[in-house]
Coordinates of C-alpha atoms and ligand atoms in Angstrom, one line a residue:
M1 CA -104.0 -53.9 303.2
G2 CA -103.3 -50.9 301.3
R3 CA -103.7 -47.5 301.3
F4 CA -106.8 -47.8 298.8
E5 CA -108.2 -50.8 299.5
G6 CA -111.9 -50.7 298.2
L7 CA -111.4 -47.3 296.7
T8 CA -112.5 -46.5 292.6
A9 CA -109.7 -44.2 291.2
V10 CA -109.7 -42.7 288.0
V11 CA -106.0 -41.1 285.6
T12 CA -106.4 -39.7 283.2
G13 CA -103.1 -39.2 280.4
A14 CA -103.1 -42.8 281.8
G15 CA -100.8 -43.9 279.0
G16 CA -98.2 -41.4 279.7
G17 CA -95.3 -41.9 281.9
I18 CA -96.5 -40.2 285.1
G19 CA -100.1 -41.4 284.2
R20 CA -99.2 -44.7 284.2
S21 CA -96.4 -44.9 287.0
V22 CA -99.2 -43.3 289.1
A23 CA -101.7 -45.6 288.1
L24 CA -99.8 -49.0 288.6
R25 CA -98.9 -47.1 292.3
L26 CA -102.7 -46.7 292.8
A27 CA -103.2 -50.5 292.1
A28 CA -101.0 -51.4 294.0
E29 CA -101.8 -50.0 297.1
G30 CA -105.4 -51.6 296.2
A31 CA -107.3 -49.3 294.0
R32 CA -109.5 -50.2 291.6
V33 CA -108.4 -47.9 288.9
A34 CA -110.1 -46.1 285.5
L35 CA -107.6 -45.5 283.0
L36 CA -108.7 -42.2 280.8
D37 CA -106.1 -41.5 277.5
I38 CA -106.7 -40.2 273.8
S39 CA -104.2 -43.2 273.2
T40 CA -105.9 -45.7 274.0
G41 CA -103.1 -48.6 273.0
A42 CA -101.3 -46.7 275.8
A43 CA -103.9 -47.0 278.1
D44 CA -104.5 -50.5 277.1
R45 CA -100.5 -51.2 278.2
T46 CA -100.9 -49.7 281.5
A47 CA -104.5 -51.8 282.4
E48 CA -102.3 -54.7 280.9
A49 CA -99.4 -53.9 283.2
I50 CA -101.6 -53.7 286.6
A51 CA -103.9 -57.0 285.7
E52 CA -100.4 -58.8 285.4
A53 CA -99.5 -57.4 288.7
G54 CA -102.6 -58.6 290.1
G55 CA -104.5 -55.6 290.1
R56 CA -108.0 -54.3 288.6
A57 CA -108.0 -51.5 285.9
E58 CA -110.1 -50.5 282.8
S59 CA -109.1 -48.0 280.3
Y60 CA -111.9 -45.8 278.1
R61 CA -110.7 -44.0 275.3
T62 CA -111.1 -39.8 276.4
D63 CA -110.4 -36.7 274.9
V64 CA -110.3 -34.6 278.1
T65 CA -111.0 -31.3 275.9
R66 CA -114.7 -32.5 275.1
L67 CA -117.6 -32.3 278.0
A68 CA -119.0 -35.9 276.5
D69 CA -116.3 -37.7 276.6
V70 CA -115.4 -37.4 280.1
E71 CA -119.2 -37.7 281.5
D72 CA -119.2 -40.6 279.5
A73 CA -115.5 -42.6 281.0
L74 CA -116.4 -41.7 284.7
D75 CA -119.9 -42.8 284.2
R76 CA -118.7 -46.2 282.4
A77 CA -116.1 -46.5 285.2
E78 CA -118.4 -46.7 287.9
N79 CA -120.4 -48.8 286.3
D80 CA -117.5 -51.0 285.9
L81 CA -115.5 -50.1 288.9
G82 CA -117.7 -48.7 291.9
P83 CA -118.1 -45.2 293.1
L84 CA -115.7 -42.6 292.3
T85 CA -113.4 -40.7 295.4
L86 CA -109.7 -40.4 293.5
A87 CA -109.0 -39.1 290.6
V88 CA -105.9 -38.2 289.1
G89 CA -105.5 -35.4 286.4
A90 CA -102.0 -36.1 284.5
H91 CA -102.7 -36.1 280.8
G92 CA -100.7 -32.8 278.7
I93 CA -98.8 -31.5 276.0
V94 CA -96.2 -29.3 275.4
R95 CA -95.0 -28.1 271.9
N96 CA -91.5 -25.7 271.8
H97 CA -91.8 -22.3 270.3
P98 CA -89.8 -19.1 270.4
F99 CA -92.4 -16.7 271.8
L100 CA -92.7 -14.2 268.4
E101 CA -93.3 -17.8 266.4
L102 CA -95.4 -19.6 268.9
P103 CA -98.9 -20.4 266.4
A104 CA -102.3 -19.1 268.1
D105 CA -103.7 -22.3 267.0
D106 CA -100.9 -24.2 269.5
W107 CA -101.9 -21.8 272.1
D108 CA -105.3 -22.7 271.9
A109 CA -104.7 -26.6 271.7
T110 CA -102.0 -26.3 274.6
L111 CA -104.7 -24.2 277.3
S112 CA -108.1 -27.0 275.5
V113 CA -106.0 -29.8 276.4
N114 CA -104.0 -29.1 279.8
L115 CA -106.3 -26.6 281.3
K116 CA -109.7 -26.4 280.3
G117 CA -109.2 -30.3 280.0
M118 CA -107.8 -30.2 283.9
F119 CA -111.0 -28.6 284.9
L120 CA -113.2 -31.2 283.1
L121 CA -112.0 -33.6 284.9
L122 CA -111.9 -32.3 288.3
Q123 CA -115.2 -30.6 287.9
R124 CA -116.8 -33.9 286.9
A125 CA -115.0 -35.9 289.5
A126 CA -115.8 -33.6 291.8
V127 CA -119.6 -34.3 291.4
R128 CA -119.3 -37.7 291.9
A129 CA -116.5 -37.9 294.4
A130 CA -119.1 -35.6 296.5
A131 CA -122.3 -37.8 295.9
N132 CA -119.8 -40.5 296.9
G133 CA -119.2 -38.9 300.8
G134 CA -115.7 -37.0 299.9
G135 CA -112.5 -37.4 298.1
A136 CA -109.4 -36.5 296.8
M137 CA -107.7 -35.1 293.6
V138 CA -104.6 -34.4 292.3
A139 CA -103.6 -31.9 289.0
V140 CA -100.3 -32.5 287.7
S141 CA -99.0 -28.8 286.9
S142 CA -95.6 -28.1 286.6
V143 CA -92.7 -26.0 287.9
A144 CA -93.1 -24.2 284.3
G145 CA -96.6 -22.9 286.0
R146 CA -94.5 -20.9 288.5
G147 CA -92.0 -19.1 285.9
A148 CA -91.3 -18.0 282.5
R149 CA -90.6 -20.1 279.5
P150 CA -90.0 -18.3 276.4
T151 CA -89.6 -21.1 274.7
C152 CA -93.2 -22.6 275.4
A153 CA -95.2 -19.5 277.2
D154 CA -98.2 -21.3 276.1
Y155 CA -97.7 -24.2 278.5
A156 CA -96.3 -22.7 281.7
A157 CA -99.9 -20.2 281.1
S158 CA -101.5 -23.5 281.3
K159 CA -99.5 -24.8 283.7
A160 CA -99.9 -21.8 286.1
G161 CA -103.5 -21.9 285.2
V162 CA -104.0 -25.2 287.0
I163 CA -102.4 -24.4 290.1
S164 CA -105.0 -21.2 290.2
L165 CA -107.6 -24.1 289.1
V166 CA -106.6 -26.5 291.9
H167 CA -106.6 -23.5 294.4
S168 CA -110.3 -22.3 293.4
A169 CA -111.6 -26.0 293.6
A170 CA -110.1 -26.9 296.7
L171 CA -112.1 -23.9 298.0
A172 CA -115.3 -24.4 296.4
L173 CA -114.7 -28.3 297.5
A174 CA -114.0 -28.7 300.8
S175 CA -117.4 -27.7 302.4
H176 CA -118.3 -31.2 300.3
G177 CA -115.3 -33.2 301.9
V178 CA -113.0 -33.2 298.9
R179 CA -109.6 -32.3 298.8
V180 CA -107.8 -30.9 295.6
N181 CA -104.3 -30.3 295.5
A182 CA -101.4 -29.7 292.6
V183 CA -97.9 -31.8 292.1
C184 CA -95.2 -29.1 290.0
P185 CA -92.1 -31.8 288.9
G186 CA -89.7 -30.6 287.3
V187 CA -88.3 -32.5 284.8
V188 CA -89.6 -35.9 284.6
D189 CA -87.8 -39.3 282.3
T190 CA -90.8 -39.9 280.2
E191 CA -91.8 -39.3 276.0
M192 CA -92.6 -35.9 276.8
T193 CA -89.1 -35.0 278.3
R194 CA -88.1 -37.1 275.7
A195 CA -89.2 -35.8 272.5
I196 CA -87.9 -32.2 273.6
H197 CA -84.6 -33.8 273.8
R198 CA -84.2 -35.2 270.6
Q199 CA -85.8 -31.8 269.3
K200 CA -82.9 -30.1 271.5
A201 CA -80.4 -32.3 270.7
E202 CA -80.7 -31.9 266.6
I203 CA -80.5 -28.0 267.7
N204 CA -77.5 -28.0 269.4
G205 CA -75.7 -30.6 267.2
I206 CA -75.5 -33.0 270.1
T207 CA -77.1 -36.9 271.1
P208 CA -80.1 -36.5 272.8
E209 CA -78.4 -38.6 275.7
E210 CA -76.3 -35.2 275.9
S211 CA -78.8 -33.4 276.4
F212 CA -80.4 -35.1 278.9
A213 CA -76.9 -34.9 280.7
E214 CA -76.8 -31.2 280.4
Q215 CA -80.4 -31.2 281.9
A216 CA -79.4 -32.9 284.9
A217 CA -76.6 -30.9 285.4
K218 CA -78.6 -27.7 286.1
I219 CA -80.8 -29.5 288.6
P220 CA -79.4 -29.5 292.4
L221 CA -80.1 -33.1 293.1
G222 CA -78.4 -33.8 290.0
R223 CA -80.6 -36.3 288.0
I224 CA -83.2 -36.4 286.0
E225 CA -86.3 -37.4 287.9
T226 CA -88.4 -40.7 287.7
P227 CA -92.1 -41.3 287.5
E228 CA -92.1 -43.3 290.2
E229 CA -90.9 -40.0 292.4
I230 CA -94.1 -38.3 291.5
A231 CA -96.3 -41.4 291.7
G232 CA -95.3 -41.8 295.8
V233 CA -95.9 -38.2 295.9
I234 CA -99.2 -38.2 294.7
A235 CA -100.4 -41.1 296.1
F236 CA -99.3 -39.5 299.9
L237 CA -101.4 -36.7 298.3
L238 CA -104.6 -38.8 297.7
S239 CA -104.5 -41.0 301.0
P240 CA -105.5 -40.2 304.6
E241 CA -101.6 -38.8 305.7
S242 CA -102.8 -35.9 304.2
S243 CA -106.0 -35.2 305.4
Y244 CA -104.9 -31.9 306.5
I245 CA -103.6 -30.9 303.3
T246 CA -106.0 -28.7 300.7
G247 CA -105.0 -25.9 297.6
Q248 CA -101.4 -26.9 297.5
A249 CA -99.0 -27.1 294.7
V250 CA -96.2 -29.3 296.1
N251 CA -92.9 -28.7 294.0
V252 CA -91.3 -32.2 293.4
C253 CA -88.5 -31.1 291.5
G254 CA -85.4 -32.0 292.3
G255 CA -84.9 -28.1 293.8
L256 CA -84.9 -26.8 290.8
E257 CA -87.4 -24.4 292.6
M258 CA -87.2 -23.5 296.3
N259 CA -90.7 -21.2 296.7
Ligands
LIG301 N1 -91.8 -35.1 281.8 C1 -91.9 -33.9 282.1 O1 -90.8 -33.5 282.9 C2 -92.8 -32.6 282.9 C3 -92.6 -31.8 283.7 C4 -93.7 -31.3 284.7 C5 -95.1 -31.5 284.5 N2 -95.2 -32.4 283.8 C6 -96.6 -32.7 283.2 O2 -96.6 -34.3 283.7 C7 -98.2 -34.3 283.2 C8 -97.8 -36.1 282.4 O3 -96.7 -35.3 281.6 P1 -95.7 -37.3 280.8 O4 -94.3 -36.8 280.9 O5 -96.4 -38.2 281.7 O6 -96.4 -37.1 279.5 P2 -96.7 -38.2 278.0 O7 -96.4 -37.4 276.9 O8 -96.0 -38.9 278.7 O9 -98.1 -38.5 278.7 C9 -99.0 -37.3 278.2 C10 -100.3 -38.8 278.2 O10 -101.3 -37.6 278.1 C11 -102.2 -38.2 277.1 N3 -102.9 -37.0 276.3 C12 -102.6 -36.1 275.6 N4 -103.5 -35.1 275.2 C13 -104.8 -35.7 276.0 C14 -106.3 -35.2 275.5 N5 -106.7 -34.8 274.8 N6 -106.9 -36.3 276.2 C15 -106.9 -37.6 277.0 N7 -105.4 -37.9 276.8 C16 -104.6 -37.0 276.4 C17 -101.7 -38.6 276.0 O11 -102.0 -39.8 275.1 C18 -100.6 -39.1 276.9 O12 -100.4 -40.9 277.2 C19 -98.1 -33.6 281.8 O13 -99.3 -32.9 282.3 C20 -97.5 -33.0 281.9 O14 -97.5 -31.6 281.4 C21 -94.0 -33.2 282.7

């Protein structure tokens, strides 16, 4: 028996690098997984991979910034897959602009997707999990939410906001039997990171591979992390093994942050 046998989980950003890996991991451990993403094609590919591995998943096109989208997707997910008790917020966007050039519209877009979208997911999923007897949720923040990021102040603020949101939600939901935690990845090998390094490589006149290697050299464990390494920690935080952990933000960053 897998740790999530018979349970239904929702994963946002399920077409992206980390979301896909989390969805595959939860399905491999027995969960039926609702895959929410604004990119239908990407979420469909995750659903296909889960089905090929013998698991059960459905994808739902969802813009997490829209309450009606989130509600509709969760309604359909419960109809298709059963009562929801587990949720993972792994959607997100990042744009790089030096602070003095950061457009106000980009600020709004980043805060809307990364922070408002996380609020909508956690709140709407928590209503269902509480009604279904309790559950667990994990929000993907970032080590960027722990400190200064002069070339993506909007992203860092959104991720600091996610940590604060998780604290408030954990306190509000503890008596409803719903645990809420965050993970803070460092640098993960996904399309988000590859796009940043293509941009950096062009600016610095090097190849994206060289830019990746420079980044890896700054990480105490000496390498960029895999999405599966985040998925394993998220699965732990959703499982009964972490039954006494709530309101925490866990760094999964190869030692980039030590607090
Ligand atoms: N890659 C890293 O190094 C890294 C580091 C720290 C934190 N994170 C965080 O991890 C999470 C996942 O990142 P990733 O690396 O897998 O990125 P990714 O770009 O591979 O995936 C992000 C996914 O979010 C989806 N998405 C974007 N806007 C959306 C919206 N409005 N509604 C629904 N879905 C939307 C995208 O379609 C995409 O599938 C993000 O929150 C990111 O900030 C990533």
